[in-house]
Amino acid sequence: SRLDLSHNLLQGSIPPHLSSLASLETIDLSFNELSGTIPRALSLCLNLGSIRLDGNGFIGAIPEEFGAMPKLSVFSASSNRLSGGMPLSMQASRAFVEIDLSDNDLSGPVASIGGASLRIFNISANGFSGLVPQPLPAPNCPDLIVMDVSRNGFSGPVPASLAGCPGLLVLDLSENGLTGTIPRAIPLGLQHLKILELSGNKLTGPVPREIGSVASLLILDLAGNSLSGGIPAELGALSNLQVLDLSMN
């Protein structure tokens, strides 16, 4: 069964007794004026496959139990005021298709993302730190199409392992503190990429000429780094390119 109360003016908190609805498969309470914490009791809905809570005023932590729910594949809670870290159970799970935690007050490290079924991973506009989360090994994330970890406090290199996500359409690592060079493996492995956003970091070295082989690229934003060398002639082959920003390098 489905409970969809999205895009209303509902106020108050989520009633814990929703957990008594054993047959519930989908909850969508997005874009209301709800507040309070997300009740742990929702994890008792063992048939629940999708939870959408975007655009409310929820506070507190994401319940650790959510990462271990047997059928939960979608958890979207963007544009709230959630705090604490991303549950370790959620980081380790291989069951998720979509995770959207963007525009909250979350913090701490995110070690990995994974699962052969993961398609959307968005944790932008938070306070996460440490290394950029890497795909879990074998089979990595073959179905991942969006990875957005922009506007956080991640540091270290751009993970070459992201080349193991060949279906990526959007890769946004902008506005962090990433260092080192842009791995050649990224354009070589991501031949369907439409948006590559690496601006606002501390990247050095040349612009990889291999980017010129990504014929699908629409947006290439490398502004606000410390890249050096010339503009590769190979970029001239990007016939679909609409935005190229190499400023402030």
Short mmCIF file of C-alpha atoms in Angstrom, two decimals, residues 33-207:
data_model
loop_
_atom_site.label_atom_id
_atom_site.label_comp_id
_atom_site.label_asym_id
_atom_site.label_seq_id
_atom_site.Cartn_x
_atom_site.Cartn_y
_atom_site.Cartn_z
CA GLU A 33 5.93 21.76 6.97
CA LEU A 34 6.65 18.74 9.14
CA SER A 35 9.18 18.89 11.95
CA GLY A 36 10.68 16.86 14.78
CA THR A 37 12.79 13.76 14.41
CA ILE A 38 12.34 10.81 12.06
CA PRO A 39 10.88 8.01 14.21
CA ARG A 40 12.92 4.82 14.49
CA ALA A 41 9.63 2.95 14.63
CA LEU A 42 9.31 3.28 10.84
CA SER A 43 11.99 0.58 10.58
CA LEU A 44 9.35 -1.86 11.86
CA CYS A 45 7.48 -1.53 8.54
CA LEU A 46 9.27 -4.49 7.00
CA ASN A 47 7.59 -4.08 3.61
CA LEU A 48 8.59 -0.44 3.27
CA GLY A 49 10.56 0.11 0.08
CA SER A 50 10.51 3.90 -0.30
CA ILE A 51 10.66 6.79 2.18
CA ARG A 52 10.52 10.36 0.85
CA LEU A 53 10.72 13.21 3.36
CA ASP A 54 12.23 16.03 1.27
CA GLY A 55 11.52 19.69 1.87
CA ASN A 56 10.42 19.68 5.50
CA GLY A 57 11.98 20.76 8.79
CA PHE A 58 13.11 17.45 10.23
CA ILE A 59 15.96 17.55 12.74
CA GLY A 60 18.13 15.00 14.49
CA ALA A 61 19.79 11.88 13.20
CA ILE A 62 18.83 9.44 10.47
CA PRO A 63 17.88 6.23 12.30
CA GLU A 64 20.66 3.65 12.03
CA GLU A 65 18.02 0.95 11.59
CA PHE A 66 17.01 2.29 8.17
CA GLY A 67 20.12 0.83 6.52
CA ALA A 68 19.13 -2.66 7.63
CA MET A 69 15.49 -2.59 6.53
CA PRO A 70 15.01 -5.61 4.27
CA LYS A 71 13.14 -3.91 1.40
CA LEU A 72 14.09 -0.24 1.68
CA SER A 73 15.64 0.87 -1.62
CA VAL A 74 14.78 4.60 -1.69
CA PHE A 75 15.54 7.07 1.09
CA SER A 76 15.22 10.72 0.15
CA ALA A 77 15.31 13.42 2.81
CA SER A 78 16.83 16.45 1.10
CA SER A 79 16.31 20.04 2.30
CA ASN A 80 15.76 19.40 5.98
CA ARG A 81 17.90 20.12 9.04
CA LEU A 82 19.10 16.61 9.75
CA SER A 83 22.35 16.29 11.70
CA GLY A 84 24.83 13.62 12.72
CA GLY A 85 26.41 11.22 10.27
CA MET A 86 25.23 9.01 7.47
CA PRO A 87 24.35 5.70 9.17
CA LEU A 88 27.07 3.08 8.75
CA SER A 89 24.39 0.54 7.90
CA MET A 90 23.31 2.75 5.00
CA GLN A 91 26.89 3.15 3.78
CA ALA A 92 27.42 -0.61 3.80
CA SER A 93 24.07 -1.58 2.30
CA ARG A 94 23.90 -2.87 -1.25
CA ALA A 95 20.10 -2.64 -1.43
CA PHE A 96 19.61 1.05 -2.21
CA VAL A 97 18.55 2.41 -5.59
CA GLU A 98 18.38 6.05 -4.49
CA ILE A 99 19.90 7.99 -1.58
CA ASP A 100 19.33 11.75 -1.44
CA LEU A 101 20.49 13.52 1.72
CA SER A 102 21.36 16.83 0.08
CA ASP A 103 20.99 20.21 1.78
CA ASN A 104 21.09 19.18 5.43
CA ASP A 105 23.52 19.61 8.34
CA LEU A 106 25.03 16.15 8.19
CA SER A 107 28.73 15.63 8.90
CA GLY A 108 31.50 13.09 9.38
CA PRO A 109 33.05 10.66 6.92
CA VAL A 110 31.30 8.57 4.28
CA ALA A 111 33.54 5.62 3.55
CA SER A 112 31.79 3.97 0.67
CA ILE A 113 28.77 3.72 -1.56
CA GLY A 114 27.73 0.50 -3.13
CA GLY A 115 25.33 -1.94 -4.58
CA ALA A 116 24.77 -3.07 -8.11
CA SER A 117 21.34 -1.39 -8.08
CA LEU A 118 22.37 2.09 -6.85
CA ARG A 119 21.35 4.76 -9.40
CA ILE A 120 21.26 8.10 -7.54
CA PHE A 121 23.61 9.16 -4.74
CA ASN A 122 23.30 12.80 -3.67
CA ILE A 123 24.77 14.07 -0.40
CA SER A 124 25.59 17.61 -1.59
CA ALA A 125 25.43 20.73 0.57
CA ASN A 126 26.28 19.17 3.92
CA GLY A 127 29.36 19.11 6.16
CA PHE A 128 30.74 15.70 5.27
CA SER A 129 34.52 15.33 5.47
CA GLY A 130 37.33 12.86 4.85
CA LEU A 131 37.93 11.14 1.54
CA VAL A 132 35.38 11.11 -1.28
CA PRO A 133 33.26 7.95 -0.83
CA GLN A 134 34.34 5.19 -3.17
CA PRO A 135 32.21 2.51 -4.82
CA LEU A 136 32.24 -0.81 -3.03
CA PRO A 137 34.32 -3.38 -4.93
CA ALA A 138 32.88 -5.94 -7.34
CA PRO A 139 30.64 -5.09 -9.06
CA ASN A 140 31.14 -1.45 -8.09
CA CYS A 141 28.08 0.57 -9.15
CA PRO A 142 27.25 -0.35 -12.75
CA ASP A 143 23.83 1.35 -12.66
CA LEU A 144 24.91 4.59 -10.94
CA ILE A 145 23.86 7.59 -13.06
CA VAL A 146 24.14 10.50 -10.58
CA MET A 147 26.86 11.04 -7.97
CA ASP A 148 26.77 14.46 -6.33
CA VAL A 149 28.95 15.10 -3.28
CA SER A 150 29.47 18.80 -3.98
CA ARG A 151 29.62 21.56 -1.36
CA ASN A 152 31.06 19.50 1.46
CA GLY A 153 34.47 19.29 3.12
CA PHE A 154 35.90 16.26 1.35
CA SER A 155 39.67 16.18 0.85
CA GLY A 156 42.24 13.96 -0.81
CA PRO A 157 42.29 12.84 -4.44
CA VAL A 158 39.57 12.33 -7.01
CA PRO A 159 39.04 8.55 -6.73
CA ALA A 160 40.09 6.79 -9.92
CA SER A 161 37.78 3.95 -8.81
CA LEU A 162 34.80 6.05 -9.95
CA ALA A 163 35.73 4.90 -13.44
CA GLY A 164 34.15 1.61 -12.34
CA CYS A 165 30.73 3.28 -12.62
CA PRO A 166 30.46 3.30 -16.44
CA GLY A 167 26.82 4.45 -16.52
CA LEU A 168 27.49 7.77 -14.77
CA LEU A 169 25.79 10.74 -16.40
CA VAL A 170 26.47 13.31 -13.66
CA LEU A 171 29.63 13.46 -11.55
CA ASP A 172 29.75 16.51 -9.28
CA LEU A 173 32.65 16.79 -6.83
CA SER A 174 32.75 20.60 -6.85
CA GLU A 175 33.29 22.94 -3.89
CA ASN A 176 35.35 20.62 -1.72
CA GLY A 177 39.05 20.53 -0.87
CA LEU A 178 40.21 17.87 -3.32
CA THR A 179 43.89 17.76 -4.30
CA GLY A 180 46.11 15.99 -6.81
CA THR A 181 45.54 15.55 -10.51
CA ILE A 182 42.42 14.60 -12.46
CA PRO A 183 42.76 10.86 -13.10
CA ARG A 184 42.87 9.87 -16.77
CA ALA A 185 40.76 6.85 -15.79
CA ILE A 186 37.75 9.11 -15.18
CA PRO A 187 37.13 10.16 -18.81
CA LEU A 188 38.34 6.80 -20.13
CA GLY A 189 35.86 4.87 -17.98
CA LEU A 190 32.93 7.30 -18.05
CA GLN A 191 32.13 7.53 -21.72
CA HIS A 192 28.44 8.43 -21.19
CA LEU A 193 29.12 11.38 -18.88
CA LYS A 194 27.05 14.52 -19.53
CA ILE A 195 28.12 16.70 -16.59
CA LEU A 196 31.60 16.78 -15.01
CA GLU A 197 31.85 19.31 -12.21
CA LEU A 198 35.21 19.58 -10.42
CA SER A 199 35.27 23.33 -9.77
CA GLY A 200 36.23 24.95 -6.49
CA ASN A 201 38.86 22.45 -5.41
CA LYS A 202 42.67 22.45 -5.23
CA LEU A 203 43.38 20.21 -8.19
CA THR A 204 46.72 20.52 -9.97
CA GLY A 205 48.36 19.25 -13.13
CA PRO A 206 47.06 19.28 -16.70
CA VAL A 207 43.55 18.98 -18.07
#
